[in-house]
Amino acid sequence: MSTTQRTSAVPNVTLNDGHSIPQLGFGVFQIDPAETAEAVSTALEVGYRHIDTAQMYRNERGVGQAVRGSGLDRAEVFITSKLNNGHHRPADARRAFETTLSELGFDFVDLFLIHWPLPTLYGGDFVSTWKTLEELRADGRVRSIGVSNFQVEHLERLASASDQAPAVNQIELHPYLLNEQVRGYGEAHDIATEAWSPIAQGAVLDDPEITAIAERLDKSPAQVVLRWHIQRGNIVFPKSTTPARIKENFQLFDFQLEADDVARITALDKGEVGRTGPHPETFAHIPA
Ligand SMILES: NC(=O)c1ccc[n+]([C@@H]2O[C@H](COP(=O)([O-])OP(=O)(O)OC[C@H]3O[C@@H](n4cnc5c(N)ncnc54)[C@H](OP(=O)(O)O)[C@@H]3O)[C@@H](O)[C@H]2O)c1
């Protein structure tokens, strides 16, 4: 994995399969399907070229509408979606992938992920789900495949069953939950780490350590935290439906944090106490 600068200010991360992904994108979790096209249109106008959606967000259609309405070529925008927890069985996964393409209205996606490992469901068999994603990639309608919320033991099981490591692992990661064991495994095995809830849905923005750095640099707390992720090599896609914040979160490339500030933010880790979302070992939700 390496980062290179292209024409946009946003660096690209080269994945283990040779494809590249913009290090900064726009997330659409918890955006109402009816408001998604508008939010994504704003993000594309601001300059984002990477959108992170999922079947379970029920808003893939709005993502496709916004990309088509933007006047950009499909190839200029990196689009990720993720498999619904209810469709891990191979035949279901194939059908669900077709639905993703038709909801988006595109003939390929850039990255498709297993959203959760669900080790307590499907007899703990996420390996056959992974093999199905490998088939989809071989068909050519998904460029890169990866996982989300996989723990080290889940990644080790995939490694023993498959020659192709996931291109990415998308995990909860922010200053209050460094998730270092999983991130470190990714770094050692050339699996790029995508940090979900990069500002912990706002929970880290009032931290005195972060607000002090923000005031000194004349940046917002969100910009400081997102810049911290960028300098640590994480791929991020903050969510917002507020146009001013969508713009603010994109302005990360005209300043740098000193090593000492990076270290002070890294020291805020609370371990498991800092986790805001479900634990991947026990999460077993299947949408109705
Ligand atoms: N794989 C997974 O299991 C998983 C799980 C969760 C998330 N994700 C992905 O990660 C993306 C980001 O995570 P997230 O949506 O959970 O949380 P997040 O990006 O950490 O935070 C979003 C929240 O912060 C607010 N916010 C955004 N920018 C701000 C700013 N500059 N100043 C103050 N507040 C700000 C937003 O409010 P407003 O919208 O009101 O502006 C929203 O309430 C998701 O959209 C999704 O794509 C993946």
GROMACS .gro file of C-alpha atoms and ligand atoms in nm:
model
  336
    1MET     CA    1   0.000   0.000   0.000
    2SER     CA    2   0.130   0.349  -0.081
    3THR     CA    3  -0.015   0.697  -0.118
    4THR     CA    4   0.038   0.916  -0.421
    5GLN     CA    5  -0.081   1.265  -0.508
    6ARG     CA    6  -0.299   1.312  -0.818
    7THR     CA    7  -0.457   1.624  -0.965
    8SER     CA    8  -0.703   1.656  -0.674
    9ALA     CA    9  -0.566   1.753  -0.334
   10VAL     CA   10  -0.691   1.421  -0.200
   11PRO     CA   11  -0.418   1.153  -0.204
   12ASN     CA   12  -0.493   0.812  -0.351
   13VAL     CA   13  -0.417   0.493  -0.162
   14THR     CA   14  -0.301   0.203  -0.378
   15LEU     CA   15  -0.473  -0.119  -0.273
   16ASN     CA   16  -0.316  -0.466  -0.270
   17ASP     CA   17  -0.491  -0.549  -0.600
   18GLY     CA   18  -0.339  -0.249  -0.781
   19HIS     CA   19  -0.653  -0.031  -0.783
   20SER     CA   20  -0.648   0.304  -0.609
   21ILE     CA   21  -0.897   0.472  -0.378
   22PRO     CA   22  -0.921   0.838  -0.273
   23GLN     CA   23  -0.814   0.857   0.092
   24LEU     CA   24  -1.098   1.098   0.174
   25GLY     CA   25  -1.458   1.022   0.078
   26PHE     CA   26  -1.817   1.092   0.185
   27GLY     CA   27  -2.021   0.848   0.399
   28VAL     CA   28  -2.399   0.820   0.374
   29PHE     CA   29  -2.491   0.605   0.678
   30GLN     CA   30  -2.811   0.736   0.841
   31ILE     CA   31  -2.888   0.973   0.555
   32ASP     CA   32  -3.256   0.946   0.472
   33PRO     CA   33  -3.299   0.788   0.126
   34ALA     CA   34  -3.504   1.091   0.019
   35GLU     CA   35  -3.219   1.329   0.114
   36THR     CA   36  -2.928   1.123  -0.013
   37ALA     CA   37  -2.911   1.253  -0.371
   38GLU     CA   38  -2.898   1.611  -0.244
   39ALA     CA   39  -2.625   1.542   0.013
   40VAL     CA   40  -2.413   1.345  -0.236
   41SER     CA   41  -2.461   1.618  -0.500
   42THR     CA   42  -2.327   1.873  -0.254
   43ALA     CA   43  -2.031   1.648  -0.175
   44LEU     CA   44  -1.950   1.602  -0.546
   45GLU     CA   45  -1.971   1.980  -0.602
   46VAL     CA   46  -1.729   2.035  -0.314
   47GLY     CA   47  -1.487   1.788  -0.475
   48TYR     CA   48  -1.538   1.450  -0.306
   49ARG     CA   49  -1.484   1.164  -0.553
   50HIS     CA   50  -1.545   0.867  -0.321
   51ILE     CA   51  -1.883   0.770  -0.177
   52ASP     CA   52  -1.936   0.500   0.088
   53THR     CA   53  -2.284   0.344   0.092
   54ALA     CA   54  -2.431   0.002   0.181
   55GLN     CA   55  -2.734  -0.210   0.103
   56MET     CA   56  -2.846  -0.173   0.464
   57TYR     CA   57  -2.844   0.209   0.436
   58ARG     CA   58  -3.123   0.180   0.173
   59ASN     CA   59  -2.991   0.482  -0.010
   60GLU     CA   60  -2.782   0.340  -0.296
   61ARG     CA   61  -3.037   0.478  -0.545
   62GLY     CA   62  -2.978   0.836  -0.428
   63VAL     CA   63  -2.602   0.787  -0.464
   64GLY     CA   64  -2.644   0.676  -0.826
   65GLN     CA   65  -2.881   0.963  -0.902
   66ALA     CA   66  -2.637   1.220  -0.767
   67VAL     CA   67  -2.342   1.080  -0.962
   68ARG     CA   68  -2.544   1.076  -1.285
   69GLY     CA   69  -2.673   1.428  -1.220
   70SER     CA   70  -2.324   1.564  -1.149
   71GLY     CA   71  -2.204   1.551  -1.508
   72LEU     CA   72  -1.897   1.357  -1.395
   73ASP     CA   73  -1.796   1.038  -1.571
   74ARG     CA   74  -1.886   0.729  -1.371
   75ALA     CA   75  -1.515   0.641  -1.370
   76GLU     CA   76  -1.428   0.963  -1.186
   77VAL     CA   77  -1.616   0.863  -0.872
   78PHE     CA   78  -1.512   0.570  -0.651
   79ILE     CA   79  -1.821   0.393  -0.516
   80THR     CA   80  -1.828   0.140  -0.232
   81SER     CA   81  -2.127  -0.067  -0.124
   82LYS     CA   82  -2.165  -0.350   0.125
   83LEU     CA   83  -2.354  -0.677   0.150
   84ASN     CA   84  -2.670  -0.684   0.363
   85ASN     CA   85  -2.634  -0.903   0.675
   86GLY     CA   86  -2.937  -1.104   0.563
   87HIS     CA   87  -2.770  -1.220   0.241
   88HIS     CA   88  -2.450  -1.402   0.336
   89ARG     CA   89  -2.541  -1.731   0.167
   90PRO     CA   90  -2.375  -1.746  -0.176
   91ALA     CA   91  -2.692  -1.747  -0.392
   92ASP     CA   92  -2.840  -1.464  -0.182
   93ALA     CA   93  -2.517  -1.266  -0.200
   94ARG     CA   94  -2.512  -1.290  -0.581
   95ARG     CA   95  -2.873  -1.172  -0.603
   96ALA     CA   96  -2.811  -0.892  -0.356
   97PHE     CA   97  -2.513  -0.773  -0.559
   98GLU     CA   98  -2.735  -0.754  -0.870
   99THR     CA   99  -2.976  -0.538  -0.669
  100THR     CA  100  -2.692  -0.306  -0.570
  101LEU     CA  101  -2.603  -0.254  -0.937
  102SER     CA  102  -2.965  -0.187  -1.032
  103GLU     CA  103  -3.025   0.048  -0.736
  104LEU     CA  104  -2.710   0.245  -0.820
  105GLY     CA  105  -2.793   0.225  -1.189
  106PHE     CA  106  -2.433   0.134  -1.279
  107ASP     CA  107  -2.275  -0.172  -1.435
  108PHE     CA  108  -1.994  -0.197  -1.180
  109VAL     CA  109  -1.894  -0.090  -0.831
  110ASP     CA  110  -1.540  -0.001  -0.732
  111LEU     CA  111  -1.545  -0.181  -0.399
  112PHE     CA  112  -1.786  -0.430  -0.244
  113LEU     CA  113  -1.754  -0.539   0.119
  114ILE     CA  114  -1.892  -0.802   0.353
  115HIS     CA  115  -2.049  -0.552   0.595
  116TRP     CA  116  -2.021  -0.762   0.915
  117PRO     CA  117  -1.857  -1.101   0.984
  118LEU     CA  118  -2.159  -1.228   1.185
  119PRO     CA  119  -1.957  -1.508   1.349
  120THR     CA  120  -2.262  -1.624   1.547
  121LEU     CA  121  -2.482  -1.662   1.236
  122TYR     CA  122  -2.464  -1.884   0.927
  123GLY     CA  123  -2.269  -2.143   1.130
  124GLY     CA  124  -1.985  -1.888   1.146
  125ASP     CA  125  -1.925  -1.937   0.772
  126PHE     CA  126  -1.817  -1.608   0.624
  127VAL     CA  127  -1.560  -1.792   0.410
  128SER     CA  128  -1.816  -1.905   0.150
  129THR     CA  129  -1.947  -1.546   0.143
  130TRP     CA  130  -1.593  -1.426   0.073
  131LYS     CA  131  -1.553  -1.685  -0.205
  132THR     CA  132  -1.872  -1.546  -0.361
  133LEU     CA  133  -1.724  -1.196  -0.360
  134GLU     CA  134  -1.415  -1.341  -0.531
  135GLU     CA  135  -1.642  -1.481  -0.804
  136LEU     CA  136  -1.812  -1.144  -0.846
  137ARG     CA  137  -1.473  -0.980  -0.891
  138ALA     CA  138  -1.373  -1.244  -1.146
  139ASP     CA  139  -1.694  -1.155  -1.336
  140GLY     CA  140  -1.557  -0.801  -1.367
  141ARG     CA  141  -1.845  -0.605  -1.218
  142VAL     CA  142  -1.667  -0.525  -0.896
  143ARG     CA  143  -1.311  -0.394  -0.914
  144SER     CA  144  -1.201  -0.456  -0.556
  145ILE     CA  145  -1.343  -0.665  -0.273
  146GLY     CA  146  -1.299  -0.633   0.099
  147VAL     CA  147  -1.449  -0.674   0.441
  148SER     CA  148  -1.579  -0.461   0.724
  149ASN     CA  149  -1.571  -0.513   1.098
  150PHE     CA  150  -1.348  -0.821   1.066
  151GLN     CA  151  -1.139  -0.901   1.374
  152VAL     CA  152  -0.789  -1.050   1.355
  153GLU     CA  153  -0.914  -1.408   1.391
  154HIS     CA  154  -1.165  -1.355   1.109
  155LEU     CA  155  -0.891  -1.218   0.883
  156GLU     CA  156  -0.668  -1.514   0.971
  157ARG     CA  157  -0.944  -1.755   0.874
  158LEU     CA  158  -0.982  -1.583   0.537
  159ALA     CA  159  -0.604  -1.595   0.490
  160SER     CA  160  -0.599  -1.971   0.542
  161ALA     CA  161  -0.890  -2.025   0.299
  162SER     CA  162  -0.807  -1.784   0.017
  163ASP     CA  163  -0.508  -1.661  -0.182
  164GLN     CA  164  -0.645  -1.308  -0.208
  165ALA     CA  165  -0.642  -1.089   0.102
  166PRO     CA  166  -0.924  -0.834   0.130
  167ALA     CA  167  -0.824  -0.502  -0.026
  168VAL     CA  168  -0.964  -0.316   0.275
  169ASN     CA  169  -1.104  -0.375   0.622
  170GLN     CA  170  -1.350  -0.103   0.727
  171ILE     CA  171  -1.357  -0.077   1.107
  172GLU     CA  172  -1.466   0.161   1.382
  173LEU     CA  173  -1.161   0.380   1.445
  174HIS     CA  174  -1.129   0.729   1.595
  175PRO     CA  175  -0.927   0.891   1.876
  176TYR     CA  176  -1.130   0.715   2.148
  177LEU     CA  177  -1.100   0.369   1.983
  178LEU     CA  178  -0.770   0.313   1.804
  179ASN     CA  179  -0.859  -0.052   1.731
  180GLU     CA  180  -0.484  -0.101   1.709
  181GLN     CA  181  -0.474  -0.479   1.695
  182VAL     CA  182  -0.696  -0.492   1.387
  183ARG     CA  183  -0.536  -0.186   1.223
  184GLY     CA  184  -0.190  -0.328   1.287
  185TYR     CA  185  -0.283  -0.664   1.134
  186GLY     CA  186  -0.400  -0.477   0.823
  187GLU     CA  187  -0.076  -0.282   0.802
  188ALA     CA  188   0.131  -0.600   0.834
  189HIS     CA  189  -0.072  -0.784   0.568
  190ASP     CA  190  -0.125  -0.503   0.313
  191ILE     CA  191  -0.496  -0.465   0.392
  192ALA     CA  192  -0.588  -0.094   0.386
  193THR     CA  193  -0.771   0.031   0.694
  194GLU     CA  194  -1.087   0.234   0.642
  195ALA     CA  195  -1.193   0.418   0.960
  196TRP     CA  196  -1.568   0.433   1.013
  197SER     CA  197  -1.725   0.696   1.240
  198PRO     CA  198  -1.395   0.887   1.205
  199ILE     CA  199  -1.515   1.165   1.439
  200ALA     CA  200  -1.709   0.913   1.656
  201GLN     CA  201  -2.033   1.072   1.531
  202GLY     CA  202  -1.921   1.395   1.699
  203ALA     CA  203  -1.827   1.243   2.038
  204VAL     CA  204  -1.459   1.342   2.015
  205LEU     CA  205  -1.513   1.701   1.901
  206ASP     CA  206  -1.546   1.852   2.251
  207ASP     CA  207  -1.236   1.680   2.388
  208PRO     CA  208  -1.018   1.955   2.545
  209GLU     CA  209  -0.701   1.813   2.390
  210ILE     CA  210  -0.859   1.832   2.043
  211THR     CA  211  -1.022   2.172   2.088
  212ALA     CA  212  -0.689   2.315   2.213
  213ILE     CA  213  -0.505   2.195   1.901
  214ALA     CA  214  -0.789   2.324   1.681
  215GLU     CA  215  -0.779   2.670   1.839
  216ARG     CA  216  -0.401   2.693   1.807
  217LEU     CA  217  -0.412   2.596   1.436
  218ASP     CA  218  -0.727   2.796   1.361
  219LYS     CA  219  -0.899   2.481   1.232
  220SER     CA  220  -1.219   2.310   1.347
  221PRO     CA  221  -1.202   2.007   1.582
  222ALA     CA  222  -1.342   1.789   1.300
  223GLN     CA  223  -1.066   1.905   1.063
  224VAL     CA  224  -0.801   1.827   1.325
  225VAL     CA  225  -0.935   1.475   1.385
  226LEU     CA  226  -0.978   1.401   1.014
  227ARG     CA  227  -0.627   1.532   0.943
  228TRP     CA  228  -0.497   1.301   1.221
  229HIS     CA  229  -0.654   1.006   1.034
  230ILE     CA  230  -0.503   1.117   0.703
  231GLN     CA  231  -0.153   1.147   0.852
  232ARG     CA  232  -0.186   0.801   1.011
  233GLY     CA  233  -0.275   0.654   0.670
  234ASN     CA  234  -0.641   0.574   0.735
  235ILE     CA  235  -0.904   0.603   0.462
  236VAL     CA  236  -1.197   0.816   0.590
  237PHE     CA  237  -1.545   0.921   0.472
  238PRO     CA  238  -1.712   1.151   0.726
  239LYS     CA  239  -2.090   1.184   0.699
  240SER     CA  240  -2.280   1.512   0.711
  241THR     CA  241  -2.602   1.650   0.572
  242THR     CA  242  -2.493   2.006   0.660
  243PRO     CA  243  -2.343   2.176   0.351
  244ALA     CA  244  -2.099   2.390   0.552
  245ARG     CA  245  -1.966   2.079   0.730
  246ILE     CA  246  -1.944   1.881   0.404
  247LYS     CA  247  -1.716   2.160   0.280
  248GLU     CA  248  -1.524   2.193   0.606
  249ASN     CA  249  -1.451   1.819   0.620
  250PHE     CA  250  -1.297   1.835   0.271
  251GLN     CA  251  -1.050   2.110   0.363
  252LEU     CA  252  -0.776   1.895   0.513
  253PHE     CA  253  -0.488   1.946   0.275
  254ASP     CA  254  -0.374   2.303   0.347
  255PHE     CA  255  -0.226   2.224   0.690
  256GLN     CA  256  -0.034   1.955   0.877
  257LEU     CA  257  -0.025   1.834   1.236
  258GLU     CA  258   0.313   1.823   1.407
  259ALA     CA  259   0.421   1.480   1.529
  260ASP     CA  260   0.360   1.592   1.886
  261ASP     CA  261  -0.006   1.682   1.813
  262VAL     CA  262  -0.058   1.349   1.635
  263ALA     CA  263   0.082   1.173   1.944
  264ARG     CA  264  -0.143   1.372   2.181
  265ILE     CA  265  -0.453   1.273   1.985
  266THR     CA  266  -0.339   0.910   1.961
  267ALA     CA  267  -0.298   0.909   2.342
  268LEU     CA  268  -0.674   0.974   2.384
  269ASP     CA  269  -0.752   0.605   2.314
  270LYS     CA  270  -0.998   0.461   2.568
  271GLY     CA  271  -0.986   0.105   2.433
  272GLU     CA  272  -1.316  -0.085   2.443
  273VAL     CA  273  -1.479   0.191   2.651
  274GLY     CA  274  -1.439   0.419   2.351
  275ARG     CA  275  -1.635   0.193   2.117
  276THR     CA  276  -1.958   0.361   2.000
  277GLY     CA  277  -2.098   0.088   1.772
  278PRO     CA  278  -2.166  -0.283   1.823
  279HIS     CA  279  -1.886  -0.533   1.882
  280PRO     CA  280  -1.819  -0.740   1.568
  281GLU     CA  281  -1.787  -1.064   1.770
  282THR     CA  282  -2.147  -1.044   1.892
  283PHE     CA  283  -2.328  -0.825   1.639
  284ALA     CA  284  -2.598  -1.038   1.476
  285HIS     CA  285  -2.857  -0.795   1.342
  286ILE     CA  286  -3.048  -0.890   1.030
  287PRO     CA  287  -3.272  -0.614   0.894
  288ALA     CA  288  -3.643  -0.693   0.866
  289LIG     N1  289  -1.897  -0.052   0.808
  289LIG     C1  290  -1.971  -0.015   0.909
  289LIG     O1  291  -2.019  -0.098   0.988
  289LIG     C2  292  -1.998   0.131   0.930
  289LIG     C3  293  -2.057   0.175   1.049
  289LIG     C4  294  -2.077   0.312   1.067
  289LIG     C5  295  -2.038   0.402   0.967
  289LIG     N2  296  -1.983   0.355   0.850
  289LIG     C6  297  -1.942   0.448   0.741
  289LIG     O2  298  -1.864   0.554   0.795
  289LIG     C7  299  -1.925   0.678   0.761
  289LIG     C8  300  -1.897   0.782   0.868
  289LIG     O3  301  -1.939   0.736   0.995
  289LIG     P1  302  -2.067   0.793   1.073
  289LIG     O4  303  -2.164   0.845   0.975
  289LIG     O5  304  -2.113   0.687   1.166
  289LIG     O6  305  -2.010   0.907   1.166
  289LIG     P2  306  -1.909   1.031   1.156
  289LIG     O7  307  -1.876   1.062   1.016
  289LIG     O8  308  -1.799   1.006   1.254
  289LIG     O9  309  -1.999   1.149   1.218
  289LIG     C9  310  -2.118   1.193   1.158
  289LIG    C10  311  -2.186   1.289   1.256
  289LIG    O10  312  -2.101   1.400   1.284
  289LIG    C11  313  -2.164   1.522   1.245
  289LIG     N3  314  -2.062   1.601   1.178
  289LIG    C12  315  -2.005   1.577   1.057
  289LIG     N4  316  -1.913   1.672   1.028
  289LIG    C13  317  -1.909   1.755   1.132
  289LIG    C14  318  -1.834   1.873   1.161
  289LIG     N5  319  -1.745   1.920   1.074
  289LIG     N6  320  -1.855   1.935   1.280
  289LIG    C15  321  -1.946   1.886   1.369
  289LIG     N7  322  -2.021   1.776   1.347
  289LIG    C16  323  -2.003   1.711   1.230
  289LIG    C17  324  -2.277   1.484   1.152
  289LIG    O11  325  -2.385   1.574   1.167
  289LIG     P3  326  -2.473   1.636   1.045
  289LIG    O12  327  -2.499   1.528   0.945
  289LIG    O13  328  -2.598   1.681   1.115
  289LIG    O14  329  -2.394   1.751   0.989
  289LIG    C18  330  -2.316   1.346   1.204
  289LIG    O15  331  -2.403   1.358   1.315
  289LIG    C19  332  -2.073   0.641   0.747
  289LIG    O16  333  -2.149   0.741   0.684
  289LIG    C20  334  -2.061   0.511   0.671
  289LIG    O17  335  -2.033   0.538   0.535
  289LIG    C21  336  -1.962   0.222   0.832
   0.00000   0.00000   0.00000
